[in-house]
Amino acid sequence: MFNERLKNERKLHHYTQEFIAKKIGVTRAAYSAYESGKRQPNFGILKGLAKILNVSTDYLLELSNQKRYRNNIDTQRPDLGSMAEEILAIIQKDAAADFWGEPASKSQKYYLQIALRIALKLCKDSKKK
């Protein structure tokens, strides 16, 4: 459902409800109502949410399982941090995944998870300096 995808994406990016609410120009209570399914955002807010979360509106509305539009003309640069966090989320769910075309083993997932966590921490720490 829309509200579940919205909440999952917010948490994946480590954003607070307050942060997103300010970005889209609504109160935290109004944003919370979107996540709980009590309210639906208008089109302008939906577009803003998709932009902040770096996903397509179709993905948020469950019209597609593809998070981002992929075409020959990229209008946005890829966000490596978000991509790394997506991979971590897949590993943490213990979802079936491939590693270079073959089913990923538990040890491959484990090593990748450790490497990504270390890399993300180093990148975040270096940004603070």
CSV table of N, CA and C in Angstrom, one decimal:
chain,number,residue,atom,x,y,z
A,1,MET,N,0.8,-1.2,0.0
A,1,MET,CA,0.0,0.0,0.0
A,1,MET,C,0.9,1.2,0.0
A,2,PHE,N,0.3,2.3,-0.5
A,2,PHE,CA,1.0,3.6,-0.6
A,2,PHE,C,1.7,4.0,0.7
A,3,ASN,N,0.9,4.0,1.8
A,3,ASN,CA,1.4,4.4,3.1
A,3,ASN,C,2.6,3.5,3.6
A,4,GLU,N,2.5,2.3,3.3
A,4,GLU,CA,3.6,1.4,3.7
A,4,GLU,C,4.9,1.7,2.9
A,5,ARG,N,4.7,1.9,1.6
A,5,ARG,CA,5.9,2.2,0.8
A,5,ARG,C,6.5,3.5,1.2
A,6,LEU,N,5.6,4.5,1.5
A,6,LEU,CA,6.1,5.8,2.0
A,6,LEU,C,6.9,5.7,3.2
A,7,LYS,N,6.4,4.9,4.2
A,7,LYS,CA,7.1,4.8,5.5
A,7,LYS,C,8.4,4.0,5.3
A,8,ASN,N,8.4,2.9,4.5
A,8,ASN,CA,9.6,2.1,4.3
A,8,ASN,C,10.7,2.9,3.6
A,9,GLU,N,10.3,3.7,2.6
A,9,GLU,CA,11.3,4.6,2.0
A,9,GLU,C,11.9,5.6,2.9
A,10,ARG,N,11.0,6.2,3.7
A,10,ARG,CA,11.5,7.2,4.7
A,10,ARG,C,12.5,6.6,5.6
A,11,LYS,N,12.2,5.4,6.1
A,11,LYS,CA,13.1,4.8,7.1
A,11,LYS,C,14.4,4.3,6.4
A,12,LEU,N,14.3,3.9,5.1
A,12,LEU,CA,15.4,3.5,4.4
A,12,LEU,C,16.4,4.6,4.2
A,13,HIS,N,15.9,5.8,4.1
A,13,HIS,CA,16.8,7.0,4.0
A,13,HIS,C,17.2,7.6,5.3
A,14,HIS,N,16.7,7.1,6.4
A,14,HIS,CA,16.9,7.6,7.7
A,14,HIS,C,16.4,9.0,7.9
A,15,TYR,N,15.3,9.3,7.3
A,15,TYR,CA,14.6,10.6,7.5
A,15,TYR,C,13.6,10.5,8.6
A,16,THR,N,13.4,11.6,9.3
A,16,THR,CA,12.3,11.7,10.3
A,16,THR,C,11.1,12.2,9.6
A,17,GLN,N,9.9,12.0,10.2
A,17,GLN,CA,8.7,12.5,9.7
A,17,GLN,C,8.8,14.0,9.6
A,18,GLU,N,9.3,14.6,10.6
A,18,GLU,CA,9.5,16.1,10.7
A,18,GLU,C,10.3,16.6,9.5
A,19,PHE,N,11.4,15.9,9.2
A,19,PHE,CA,12.2,16.4,8.1
A,19,PHE,C,11.5,16.4,6.8
A,20,ILE,N,10.8,15.3,6.5
A,20,ILE,CA,10.0,15.2,5.2
A,20,ILE,C,8.9,16.2,5.2
A,21,ALA,N,8.2,16.4,6.3
A,21,ALA,CA,7.1,17.3,6.4
A,21,ALA,C,7.5,18.7,6.1
A,22,LYS,N,8.7,19.1,6.6
A,22,LYS,CA,9.2,20.5,6.3
A,22,LYS,C,9.5,20.6,4.9
A,23,LYS,N,10.1,19.6,4.3
A,23,LYS,CA,10.5,19.6,2.9
A,23,LYS,C,9.3,19.8,1.9
A,24,ILE,N,8.2,19.1,2.3
A,24,ILE,CA,7.0,19.2,1.4
A,24,ILE,C,6.0,20.3,1.8
A,25,GLY,N,6.3,21.0,2.9
A,25,GLY,CA,5.5,22.1,3.4
A,25,GLY,C,4.2,21.7,4.1
A,26,VAL,N,4.2,20.7,4.9
A,26,VAL,CA,3.1,20.3,5.6
A,26,VAL,C,3.5,20.1,7.1
A,27,THR,N,2.5,19.9,8.0
A,27,THR,CA,2.9,19.7,9.4
A,27,THR,C,3.3,18.2,9.5
A,28,ARG,N,4.0,17.9,10.6
A,28,ARG,CA,4.4,16.5,10.9
A,28,ARG,C,3.1,15.7,11.0
A,29,ALA,N,2.1,16.2,11.7
A,29,ALA,CA,0.8,15.5,11.8
A,29,ALA,C,0.2,15.1,10.5
A,30,ALA,N,0.2,16.1,9.5
A,30,ALA,CA,-0.3,15.8,8.2
A,30,ALA,C,0.5,14.7,7.5
A,31,TYR,N,1.8,14.8,7.6
A,31,TYR,CA,2.7,13.8,7.0
A,31,TYR,C,2.4,12.4,7.7
A,32,SER,N,2.3,12.4,9.0
A,32,SER,CA,2.0,11.2,9.7
A,32,SER,C,0.7,10.5,9.2
A,33,ALA,N,-0.3,11.4,8.9
A,33,ALA,CA,-1.5,10.8,8.4
A,33,ALA,C,-1.3,10.2,7.0
A,34,TYR,N,-0.4,10.6,6.2
A,34,TYR,CA,-0.1,9.9,4.9
A,34,TYR,C,0.5,8.5,5.2
A,35,GLU,N,1.4,8.5,6.2
A,35,GLU,CA,2.0,7.2,6.5
A,35,GLU,C,1.0,6.2,7.2
A,36,SER,N,0.1,6.7,7.9
A,36,SER,CA,-0.9,5.8,8.6
A,36,SER,C,-2.1,5.5,7.7
A,37,GLY,N,-2.1,6.1,6.5
A,37,GLY,CA,-3.2,5.8,5.6
A,37,GLY,C,-4.5,6.6,5.8
A,38,LYS,N,-4.4,7.5,6.8
A,38,LYS,CA,-5.6,8.3,7.1
A,38,LYS,C,-5.9,9.4,6.1
A,39,ARG,N,-4.8,9.9,5.4
A,39,ARG,CA,-5.0,10.9,4.3
A,39,ARG,C,-4.2,10.5,3.1
A,40,GLN,N,-4.5,11.1,2.0
A,40,GLN,CA,-3.8,10.9,0.7
A,40,GLN,C,-3.3,12.2,0.3
A,41,PRO,N,-2.0,12.3,-0.1
A,41,PRO,CA,-1.4,13.6,-0.6
A,41,PRO,C,-2.0,14.0,-1.9
A,42,ASN,N,-2.0,15.3,-2.2
A,42,ASN,CA,-2.4,15.8,-3.5
A,42,ASN,C,-1.2,15.5,-4.4
A,43,PHE,N,-1.4,15.8,-5.7
A,43,PHE,CA,-0.4,15.5,-6.7
A,43,PHE,C,0.9,16.2,-6.5
A,44,GLY,N,0.8,17.5,-6.1
A,44,GLY,CA,2.0,18.2,-5.9
A,44,GLY,C,2.9,17.7,-4.8
A,45,ILE,N,2.2,17.3,-3.7
A,45,ILE,CA,2.9,16.7,-2.6
A,45,ILE,C,3.5,15.3,-2.9
A,46,LEU,N,2.7,14.5,-3.7
A,46,LEU,CA,3.1,13.2,-4.1
A,46,LEU,C,4.4,13.4,-5.0
A,47,LYS,N,4.5,14.4,-5.9
A,47,LYS,CA,5.7,14.6,-6.6
A,47,LYS,C,6.9,15.0,-5.7
A,48,GLY,N,6.6,15.8,-4.7
A,48,GLY,CA,7.6,16.2,-3.8
A,48,GLY,C,8.2,15.0,-3.0
A,49,LEU,N,7.3,14.2,-2.6
A,49,LEU,CA,7.7,13.0,-1.8
A,49,LEU,C,8.6,12.1,-2.7
A,50,ALA,N,8.2,11.9,-3.9
A,50,ALA,CA,8.9,11.0,-4.8
A,50,ALA,C,10.3,11.6,-5.0
A,51,LYS,N,10.4,12.9,-5.2
A,51,LYS,CA,11.7,13.5,-5.4
A,51,LYS,C,12.6,13.4,-4.2
A,52,ILE,N,12.1,13.7,-3.0
A,52,ILE,CA,12.9,13.6,-1.8
A,52,ILE,C,13.3,12.1,-1.5
A,53,LEU,N,12.5,11.2,-1.8
A,53,LEU,CA,12.8,9.8,-1.6
A,53,LEU,C,13.5,9.1,-2.7
A,54,ASN,N,13.7,9.8,-3.8
A,54,ASN,CA,14.4,9.3,-5.0
A,54,ASN,C,13.7,8.1,-5.6
A,55,VAL,N,12.4,8.1,-5.7
A,55,VAL,CA,11.6,7.0,-6.3
A,55,VAL,C,10.6,7.6,-7.2
A,56,SER,N,10.0,6.8,-8.0
A,56,SER,CA,9.0,7.3,-9.0
A,56,SER,C,7.7,7.4,-8.2
A,57,THR,N,6.8,8.3,-8.7
A,57,THR,CA,5.4,8.3,-8.2
A,57,THR,C,4.7,7.0,-8.4
A,58,ASP,N,5.0,6.4,-9.6
A,58,ASP,CA,4.4,5.1,-9.9
A,58,ASP,C,4.8,4.0,-8.8
A,59,TYR,N,6.0,4.1,-8.3
A,59,TYR,CA,6.4,3.2,-7.3
A,59,TYR,C,5.7,3.4,-6.0
A,60,LEU,N,5.6,4.7,-5.6
A,60,LEU,CA,4.9,5.0,-4.4
A,60,LEU,C,3.4,4.6,-4.4
A,61,LEU,N,2.8,4.8,-5.6
A,61,LEU,CA,1.4,4.4,-5.8
A,61,LEU,C,1.1,3.0,-6.1
A,62,GLU,N,2.2,2.2,-6.1
A,62,GLU,CA,2.2,0.7,-6.4
A,62,GLU,C,1.7,0.4,-7.8
A,63,LEU,N,2.0,1.3,-8.7
A,63,LEU,CA,1.7,1.0,-10.1
A,63,LEU,C,2.8,0.3,-10.8
A,64,SER,N,4.0,0.3,-10.0
A,64,SER,CA,5.2,-0.3,-10.5
A,64,SER,C,6.0,-0.8,-9.3
A,65,ASN,N,6.8,-1.8,-9.5
A,65,ASN,CA,7.7,-2.2,-8.5
A,65,ASN,C,9.1,-1.7,-8.8
A,66,GLN,N,9.3,-0.9,-9.9
A,66,GLN,CA,10.5,-0.3,-10.2
A,66,GLN,C,10.6,1.0,-9.5
A,67,LYS,N,11.6,1.2,-8.6
A,67,LYS,CA,11.7,2.4,-7.8
A,67,LYS,C,12.0,3.6,-8.6
A,68,ARG,N,12.8,3.5,-9.6
A,68,ARG,CA,13.2,4.7,-10.4
A,68,ARG,C,12.9,4.4,-11.9
A,69,TYR,N,12.6,5.5,-12.6
A,69,TYR,CA,12.5,5.4,-14.0
A,69,TYR,C,13.9,5.2,-14.6
A,70,ARG,N,14.0,4.2,-15.5
A,70,ARG,CA,15.3,4.0,-16.2
A,70,ARG,C,15.0,4.2,-17.7
A,71,ASN,N,15.7,5.2,-18.2
A,71,ASN,CA,15.6,5.5,-19.6
A,71,ASN,C,17.0,5.9,-20.1
A,72,ASN,N,17.1,6.2,-21.4
A,72,ASN,CA,18.3,6.6,-22.0
A,72,ASN,C,18.8,8.0,-21.6
A,73,ILE,N,17.9,8.8,-21.1
A,73,ILE,CA,18.3,10.1,-20.8
A,73,ILE,C,18.1,10.2,-19.2
A,74,ASP,N,19.2,10.1,-18.5
A,74,ASP,CA,19.1,10.3,-17.1
A,74,ASP,C,19.1,11.7,-16.7
A,75,THR,N,18.0,12.1,-16.0
A,75,THR,CA,17.9,13.5,-15.5
A,75,THR,C,18.5,13.7,-14.1
A,76,GLN,N,18.7,12.6,-13.4
A,76,GLN,CA,19.3,12.7,-12.1
A,76,GLN,C,20.6,11.8,-12.0
A,77,ARG,N,21.5,12.2,-11.3
A,77,ARG,CA,22.7,11.4,-11.0
A,77,ARG,C,22.3,10.3,-10.0
A,78,PRO,N,22.8,9.1,-10.1
A,78,PRO,CA,22.5,8.1,-9.1
A,78,PRO,C,23.0,8.5,-7.8
A,79,ASP,N,22.3,8.1,-6.7
A,79,ASP,CA,22.6,8.4,-5.4
A,79,ASP,C,23.2,7.1,-4.8
A,80,LEU,N,24.5,7.1,-4.7
A,80,LEU,CA,25.2,5.8,-4.3
A,80,LEU,C,24.9,5.4,-2.9
A,81,GLY,N,24.7,6.4,-2.0
A,81,GLY,CA,24.3,6.1,-0.6
A,81,GLY,C,23.0,5.4,-0.6
A,82,SER,N,22.0,5.9,-1.3
A,82,SER,CA,20.7,5.3,-1.3
A,82,SER,C,20.8,3.9,-1.9
A,83,MET,N,21.5,3.7,-3.0
A,83,MET,CA,21.7,2.4,-3.6
A,83,MET,C,22.3,1.4,-2.6
A,84,ALA,N,23.3,1.8,-1.9
A,84,ALA,CA,24.0,0.9,-0.9
A,84,ALA,C,23.0,0.6,0.2
A,85,GLU,N,22.2,1.5,0.6
A,85,GLU,CA,21.2,1.2,1.6
A,85,GLU,C,20.1,0.3,1.1
A,86,GLU,N,19.7,0.4,-0.1
A,86,GLU,CA,18.8,-0.5,-0.7
A,86,GLU,C,19.3,-1.9,-0.7
A,87,ILE,N,20.6,-2.1,-1.1
A,87,ILE,CA,21.2,-3.4,-1.1
A,87,ILE,C,21.2,-4.0,0.3
A,88,LEU,N,21.6,-3.1,1.3
A,88,LEU,CA,21.5,-3.6,2.7
A,88,LEU,C,20.1,-4.0,3.1
A,89,ALA,N,19.1,-3.3,2.7
A,89,ALA,CA,17.8,-3.6,3.1
A,89,ALA,C,17.4,-5.0,2.5
A,90,ILE,N,17.8,-5.3,1.3
A,90,ILE,CA,17.5,-6.6,0.6
A,90,ILE,C,18.2,-7.7,1.4
A,91,ILE,N,19.5,-7.5,1.8
A,91,ILE,CA,20.2,-8.5,2.5
A,91,ILE,C,19.6,-8.7,3.9
A,92,GLN,N,19.2,-7.7,4.6
A,92,GLN,CA,18.6,-7.8,5.9
A,92,GLN,C,17.3,-8.5,5.9
A,93,LYS,N,16.5,-8.4,4.8
A,93,LYS,CA,15.3,-9.1,4.7
A,93,LYS,C,15.5,-10.6,4.3
A,94,ASP,N,16.8,-10.9,4.1
A,94,ASP,CA,17.1,-12.3,3.6
A,94,ASP,C,16.4,-12.7,2.4
A,95,ALA,N,16.2,-11.7,1.5
A,95,ALA,CA,15.5,-12.0,0.3
A,95,ALA,C,16.4,-12.7,-0.7
A,96,ALA,N,15.8,-13.5,-1.6
A,96,ALA,CA,16.5,-14.2,-2.6
A,96,ALA,C,17.2,-13.1,-3.5
A,97,ALA,N,18.4,-13.3,-3.8
A,97,ALA,CA,19.1,-12.3,-4.7
A,97,ALA,C,20.2,-13.0,-5.4
A,98,ASP,N,20.6,-12.5,-6.5
A,98,ASP,CA,21.8,-13.0,-7.3
A,98,ASP,C,23.0,-12.2,-7.0
A,99,PHE,N,24.1,-12.8,-7.2
A,99,PHE,CA,25.4,-12.2,-7.1
A,99,PHE,C,26.2,-12.6,-8.4
A,100,TRP,N,26.3,-11.7,-9.3
A,100,TRP,CA,26.9,-11.9,-10.6
A,100,TRP,C,26.3,-13.0,-11.3
A,101,GLY,N,24.9,-13.0,-11.3
A,101,GLY,CA,24.2,-14.0,-12.1
A,101,GLY,C,23.9,-15.3,-11.5
A,102,GLU,N,24.4,-15.5,-10.3
A,102,GLU,CA,24.2,-16.8,-9.6
A,102,GLU,C,23.5,-16.5,-8.3
A,103,PRO,N,22.8,-17.4,-7.7
A,103,PRO,CA,22.1,-17.2,-6.4
A,103,PRO,C,23.2,-16.8,-5.4
A,104,ALA,N,23.0,-15.8,-4.6
A,104,ALA,CA,23.9,-15.3,-3.6
A,104,ALA,C,23.9,-16.3,-2.4
A,105,SER,N,25.1,-16.7,-2.0
A,105,SER,CA,25.2,-17.5,-0.8
A,105,SER,C,25.1,-16.7,0.4
A,106,LYS,N,24.9,-17.4,1.6
A,106,LYS,CA,24.8,-16.6,2.8
A,106,LYS,C,26.1,-15.9,3.1
A,107,SER,N,27.2,-16.5,2.8
A,107,SER,CA,28.5,-15.9,3.1
A,107,SER,C,28.7,-14.7,2.2
A,108,GLN,N,28.3,-14.8,0.9
A,108,GLN,CA,28.4,-13.6,0.1
A,108,GLN,C,27.6,-12.4,0.6
A,109,LYS,N,26.3,-12.7,1.0
A,109,LYS,CA,25.5,-11.7,1.6
A,109,LYS,C,26.1,-11.1,2.8
A,110,TYR,N,26.6,-11.9,3.7
A,110,TYR,CA,27.2,-11.5,4.9
A,110,TYR,C,28.4,-10.6,4.6
A,111,TYR,N,29.3,-11.0,3.8
A,111,TYR,CA,30.5,-10.2,3.5
A,111,TYR,C,30.1,-8.8,2.8
A,112,LEU,N,29.1,-8.9,2.0
A,112,LEU,CA,28.7,-7.7,1.3
A,112,LEU,C,28.0,-6.7,2.3
A,113,GLN,N,27.3,-7.3,3.2
A,113,GLN,CA,26.6,-6.5,4.3
A,113,GLN,C,27.7,-5.8,5.1
A,114,ILE,N,28.7,-6.5,5.6
A,114,ILE,CA,29.8,-5.9,6.4
A,114,ILE,C,30.5,-4.8,5.6
A,115,ALA,N,30.8,-5.1,4.3
A,115,ALA,CA,31.6,-4.1,3.5
A,115,ALA,C,30.7,-2.8,3.3
A,116,LEU,N,29.4,-3.0,3.0
A,116,LEU,CA,28.6,-1.8,2.8
A,116,LEU,C,28.4,-1.0,4.1
A,117,ARG,N,28.2,-1.7,5.2
A,117,ARG,CA,28.1,-0.9,6.5
A,117,ARG,C,29.3,-0.1,6.8
A,118,ILE,N,30.5,-0.8,6.6
A,118,ILE,CA,31.8,-0.1,6.9
A,118,ILE,C,31.9,1.1,5.9
A,119,ALA,N,31.7,0.9,4.6
A,119,ALA,CA,31.8,1.9,3.6
A,119,ALA,C,30.8,3.1,3.9
A,120,LEU,N,29.6,2.8,4.2
A,120,LEU,CA,28.6,3.9,4.5
A,120,LEU,C,29.0,4.7,5.7
A,121,LYS,N,29.5,4.0,6.8
A,121,LYS,CA,30.0,4.7,8.0
A,121,LYS,C,31.1,5.6,7.6
A,122,LEU,N,32.1,5.1,6.9
A,122,LEU,CA,33.3,5.9,6.6
A,122,LEU,C,32.9,7.1,5.7
A,123,CYS,N,32.0,6.9,4.8
A,123,CYS,CA,31.5,8.0,3.9
A,123,CYS,C,30.8,9.0,4.7
A,124,LYS,N,29.9,8.6,5.6
A,124,LYS,CA,29.1,9.5,6.5
A,124,LYS,C,30.1,10.3,7.4
A,125,ASP,N,31.0,9.6,8.0
A,125,ASP,CA,32.0,10.2,8.9
A,125,ASP,C,32.9,11.2,8.2
A,126,SER,N,33.3,10.9,7.0
A,126,SER,CA,34.1,11.8,6.2
A,126,SER,C,33.3,13.1,5.8
A,127,LYS,N,32.1,12.9,5.6
A,127,LYS,CA,31.2,14.1,5.2
A,127,LYS,C,31.1,15.1,6.4
A,128,LYS,N,31.1,14.6,7.6
A,128,LYS,CA,31.0,15.4,8.8
A,128,LYS,C,32.3,16.3,9.0
A,129,LYS,N,33.4,15.9,8.5
A,129,LYS,CA,34.7,16.6,8.7
A,129,LYS,C,34.8,17.8,7.8
